[in-house]
Amino acid sequence: MKDQVVELIGGAVSQLLTDGVLTEGDIPTPQVDHTRDPSHGDLATNIAMVLAKRAGMAPRDLAAAIVERIPTNTVISRCDIAGPGFINFHISQASNIQIVEKILESGAHFGRTDDGAGKRVQVEFVSANPTGPLHVGHGRGAAIGDALCRLLDNAGWSVHSEFYYNDAGQQISNLALSVKARLDEIEPTDERWPKDGYQGDYIKEVARAYANCETVAAADRTIAASGNAEDLADIQAFSVAWLRREQDHDLKAFDVNFDCYFLESSLYTSDAVEHTVNTLIANGHTYELDDALWLRTTDFGDDKDRVMRKREGGYTYFVPDVAYHLNKWERGFERVINEQGADHHSTITRVRAGLQGLDKNIPDGWPDYVLHQMVTVMRDGEEVKLSKRAGSYVTLRDLIDEVGRDATRFFLTARAATSQLTFDIDLALSKSNENPVYYIQYAHARICSVQRKAAEQFDSWTPKSGLAHLDKLNQDEEQALALVLSKYPEVVAGATKRLEPHAVANYLRDVAAAFHSFYNAHKIIDDDVSLSLARLALAAATQQVIARGLHILGVSAPEAM
C-alpha cells in the first residue's frame, strides 16, 4: 500500500509540473510513513512542506493542490490536510484487506528481498574468551548476532557467521595456572593461588577431567589430556578445549551455530601480526617514543595516538584485532559486522585507523559495529549476581535451564542493543499477557487450533479457500489486523538496514495484540461459511507473519500451548 500511495503522490506532483505550479527539476521521492494515531489516517506524507518553497506557496495550500491532482484510484478512500501541511491518507477497506491475499500467495517469500544481491557479509559475534562458561552478556550477543544473520539472509545477503576466540595472551595463561593450582590441591583462599586466577567450580571440573586423562572434543579441536600436573602447556591446551566444548554446548542449547571459528593464536603462528606491524611501519604510520612503538591514529580521526608495542615488549590488545580484520578483508568480505559488548567501544577507532593505514582500498568506517549494553538478571524483585558454577556471574546456561531457550532469546533481543536490559526471570516464566513471548506464541498456537477445527469442518479446506470472500472483512478489528500485517516487509527492511532486530520483536507484539483483539471480538468459524473462510484466511496470514518474525529472532512458533 505504501508503494501505491507513493506512486499516486508522484502522479499528482508530475501534474503540478505540467500545470506550471512547480518549476522544472528533480522531484524527491515522497516520504510516506504510517501514522501513530489511526484517527489521523493510515499513512501520511510531508511532501507539501518539502516542495512549498520551490512552489512559492504555503505548505497547506500546496497540500490542497496535491490532493486535487491525485489520480482516481481504489486505494485511498479519503485525504486530510493536517498541521503545517501534512497529507493524511485513509486507505480503503478493500485495498487494505488485499494484503491477506499477498501474504498467502507469497508464502515464505513475503517480506524477503534481494537487496543483498548475494553479496558476502560476515557477522562476528559472541567471541568469548575460552576461560569460563558463557555469561548472560555473551547470551545477549549470541541472540542479537544470530538475529542479525537471519535478517541479512532474509534480505538476500550471503551470510557468514564467525566466532573469534582469544586462545592466546595473559587470560589463557591465568586459566592454565588456575587449573594447575586445583591439580595441586590449592584453594583460592590460599596465598599460593595465582593472582587473577579463576575461582569458579568449573575449574575443579577441568582439573578433574585433566587428571583422569580424558579426551575432549570441541567444535574445532580434540585434545587428550596427559594428566601430567607439571606440563603447563598441556594443561593450557586441554583447558581451552574443555571450555570451548562447554561453550559449544551452551550455544547448541541456544540454537546458535557458526560457519567458522577463528583462533587468535593463528595470527601469531602465521606471522600475521608481525606482517601487520611491519606494513604500518613501512607505510609511515608509526613512530618510536619512550621505547614504545606508536600508531598515528590521530591521522584517522582518533583523539590521540595509540601504543602498538609496549616498552617492556609485547603488543597491545588492538594490534591482533587489526591483523584479524585485515584477514577478513583479504577473505573477500566487502561488509563485516561485529556484534560485541559495549566495552569494545574504545577499540573501534583504533581498528579502523589501523586498517586505513594498511590498505587504502578498505572503506572508511569499515567494519560496522553493533555494541550491546549489559544485562541485569532479576528474580523476586532482587538482582541475581552469581552462579555457583561460574563463581562470579550468571551464566547463559542458568537462564536457558530456568526459563527455556525461546524466552531467553526473545528477552535478550527485545530491547535496543544500546539500552541496558533487565531480564526478569519471573516475567519470563509467567503465562500471561504481560509476558511478550508467551503472548506472541499463544497467538500463533490459537490460530493453529482454529485451523485444526477448520480442517474438520470444511471439506478440502486450505488457507486460500477464503480469498474469494475477503470483501466480507469490514469490521474494525479485521481491518486493524490487516493493516498491522501490511507493515511486516517495512519493519523487517528497517530492522535490517539499521541492524536492530528488536524492531521485529516489538512489531510481533503489535501483531499479537491486533490478533487477540480480533479473536476476542469475533468468532472466526461462524454460521456464515464465506465469512468464516475469509476470517480463516486472515488468521492464516497472521500465523505466517508471526512464524516468520519469530524465526528471525530464533524463537519457535508452537502449534499448541
CSV table of N, CA, C and O in Angstrom, one decimal, residues 7 28 50 54 75 93 102-103 218 242 287 289 291 296 313 320 322 364 438 442 501 524 551:
chain,number,residue,atom,x,y,z
A,7,GLU,N,3.3,6.2,-5.4
A,7,GLU,CA,3.1,6.3,-6.8
A,7,GLU,C,2.0,7.3,-7.1
A,7,GLU,O,2.2,8.1,-8.1
A,28,PRO,N,12.0,14.9,-5.3
A,28,PRO,CA,12.3,13.9,-4.4
A,28,PRO,C,11.3,12.8,-4.3
A,28,PRO,O,10.1,13.1,-4.4
A,50,VAL,N,8.1,19.9,1.9
A,50,VAL,CA,9.3,19.7,1.2
A,50,VAL,C,9.4,20.6,0.0
A,50,VAL,O,10.4,21.3,-0.3
A,54,ARG,N,9.8,25.8,-3.2
A,54,ARG,CA,10.0,25.7,-4.6
A,54,ARG,C,8.8,26.1,-5.4
A,54,ARG,O,8.9,26.8,-6.5
A,75,VAL,N,-7.4,2.8,-4.0
A,75,VAL,CA,-6.5,2.6,-2.8
A,75,VAL,C,-6.9,3.6,-1.6
A,75,VAL,O,-7.1,3.2,-0.5
A,93,GLN,N,-11.0,0.0,2.6
A,93,GLN,CA,-11.1,-1.3,3.2
A,93,GLN,C,-10.7,-2.4,2.3
A,93,GLN,O,-10.0,-3.3,2.6
A,102,LYS,N,-1.9,-11.2,-0.7
A,102,LYS,CA,-0.5,-11.1,-1.0
A,102,LYS,C,0.3,-12.0,-0.1
A,102,LYS,O,1.3,-12.7,-0.5
A,103,ILE,N,0.0,-12.0,1.2
A,103,ILE,CA,0.8,-12.8,2.2
A,103,ILE,C,0.7,-14.3,1.8
A,103,ILE,O,1.7,-15.1,1.8
A,218,ALA,N,35.9,-30.4,21.1
A,218,ALA,CA,35.2,-29.2,20.8
A,218,ALA,C,34.9,-29.1,19.3
A,218,ALA,O,35.3,-30.0,18.5
A,242,TRP,N,38.4,-27.9,26.7
A,242,TRP,CA,37.3,-28.3,27.6
A,242,TRP,C,36.3,-27.2,27.7
A,242,TRP,O,35.1,-27.4,27.6
A,287,TYR,N,55.6,5.6,14.8
A,287,TYR,CA,56.8,6.3,15.3
A,287,TYR,C,57.2,5.7,16.6
A,287,TYR,O,56.4,5.1,17.3
A,289,LEU,N,58.6,6.3,20.5
A,289,LEU,CA,58.6,7.3,21.5
A,289,LEU,C,58.7,6.6,22.9
A,289,LEU,O,57.8,5.7,23.1
A,291,ASP,N,60.7,4.4,24.0
A,291,ASP,CA,60.9,2.9,23.8
A,291,ASP,C,59.7,2.1,23.5
A,291,ASP,O,59.7,0.9,23.6
A,296,ARG,N,49.9,6.3,14.5
A,296,ARG,CA,49.3,7.7,14.4
A,296,ARG,C,47.8,7.5,14.1
A,296,ARG,O,47.4,7.8,13.0
A,313,GLY,N,57.9,-4.7,25.9
A,313,GLY,CA,57.7,-5.8,24.9
A,313,GLY,C,56.3,-6.3,24.9
A,313,GLY,O,55.5,-6.1,25.8
A,320,PRO,N,46.4,-7.3,17.4
A,320,PRO,CA,45.9,-8.5,16.7
A,320,PRO,C,44.5,-8.3,16.1
A,320,PRO,O,44.2,-9.0,15.1
A,322,VAL,N,43.5,-5.7,14.6
A,322,VAL,CA,43.8,-5.1,13.2
A,322,VAL,C,44.2,-6.2,12.3
A,322,VAL,O,43.7,-6.2,11.1
A,364,ASP,N,36.5,3.7,4.4
A,364,ASP,CA,36.5,4.4,5.7
A,364,ASP,C,35.2,4.0,6.5
A,364,ASP,O,34.1,3.9,5.9
A,438,TYR,N,5.3,-15.2,25.5
A,438,TYR,CA,4.1,-16.1,25.7
A,438,TYR,C,2.9,-15.5,24.9
A,438,TYR,O,2.2,-16.3,24.2
A,442,TYR,N,1.3,-17.6,22.0
A,442,TYR,CA,-0.1,-18.0,22.2
A,442,TYR,C,-1.0,-17.6,21.0
A,442,TYR,O,-1.9,-18.4,20.6
A,501,PRO,N,17.4,-5.9,15.4
A,501,PRO,CA,16.4,-6.9,15.5
A,501,PRO,C,15.3,-6.7,16.5
A,501,PRO,O,14.2,-7.3,16.4
A,524,ILE,N,-14.2,-16.8,14.6
A,524,ILE,CA,-13.6,-17.0,13.3
A,524,ILE,C,-14.4,-17.9,12.5
A,524,ILE,O,-14.7,-17.7,11.3
A,551,HIS,N,10.9,-16.7,13.6
A,551,HIS,CA,12.1,-17.3,13.1
A,551,HIS,C,13.3,-16.4,13.0
A,551,HIS,O,14.5,-16.8,13.3
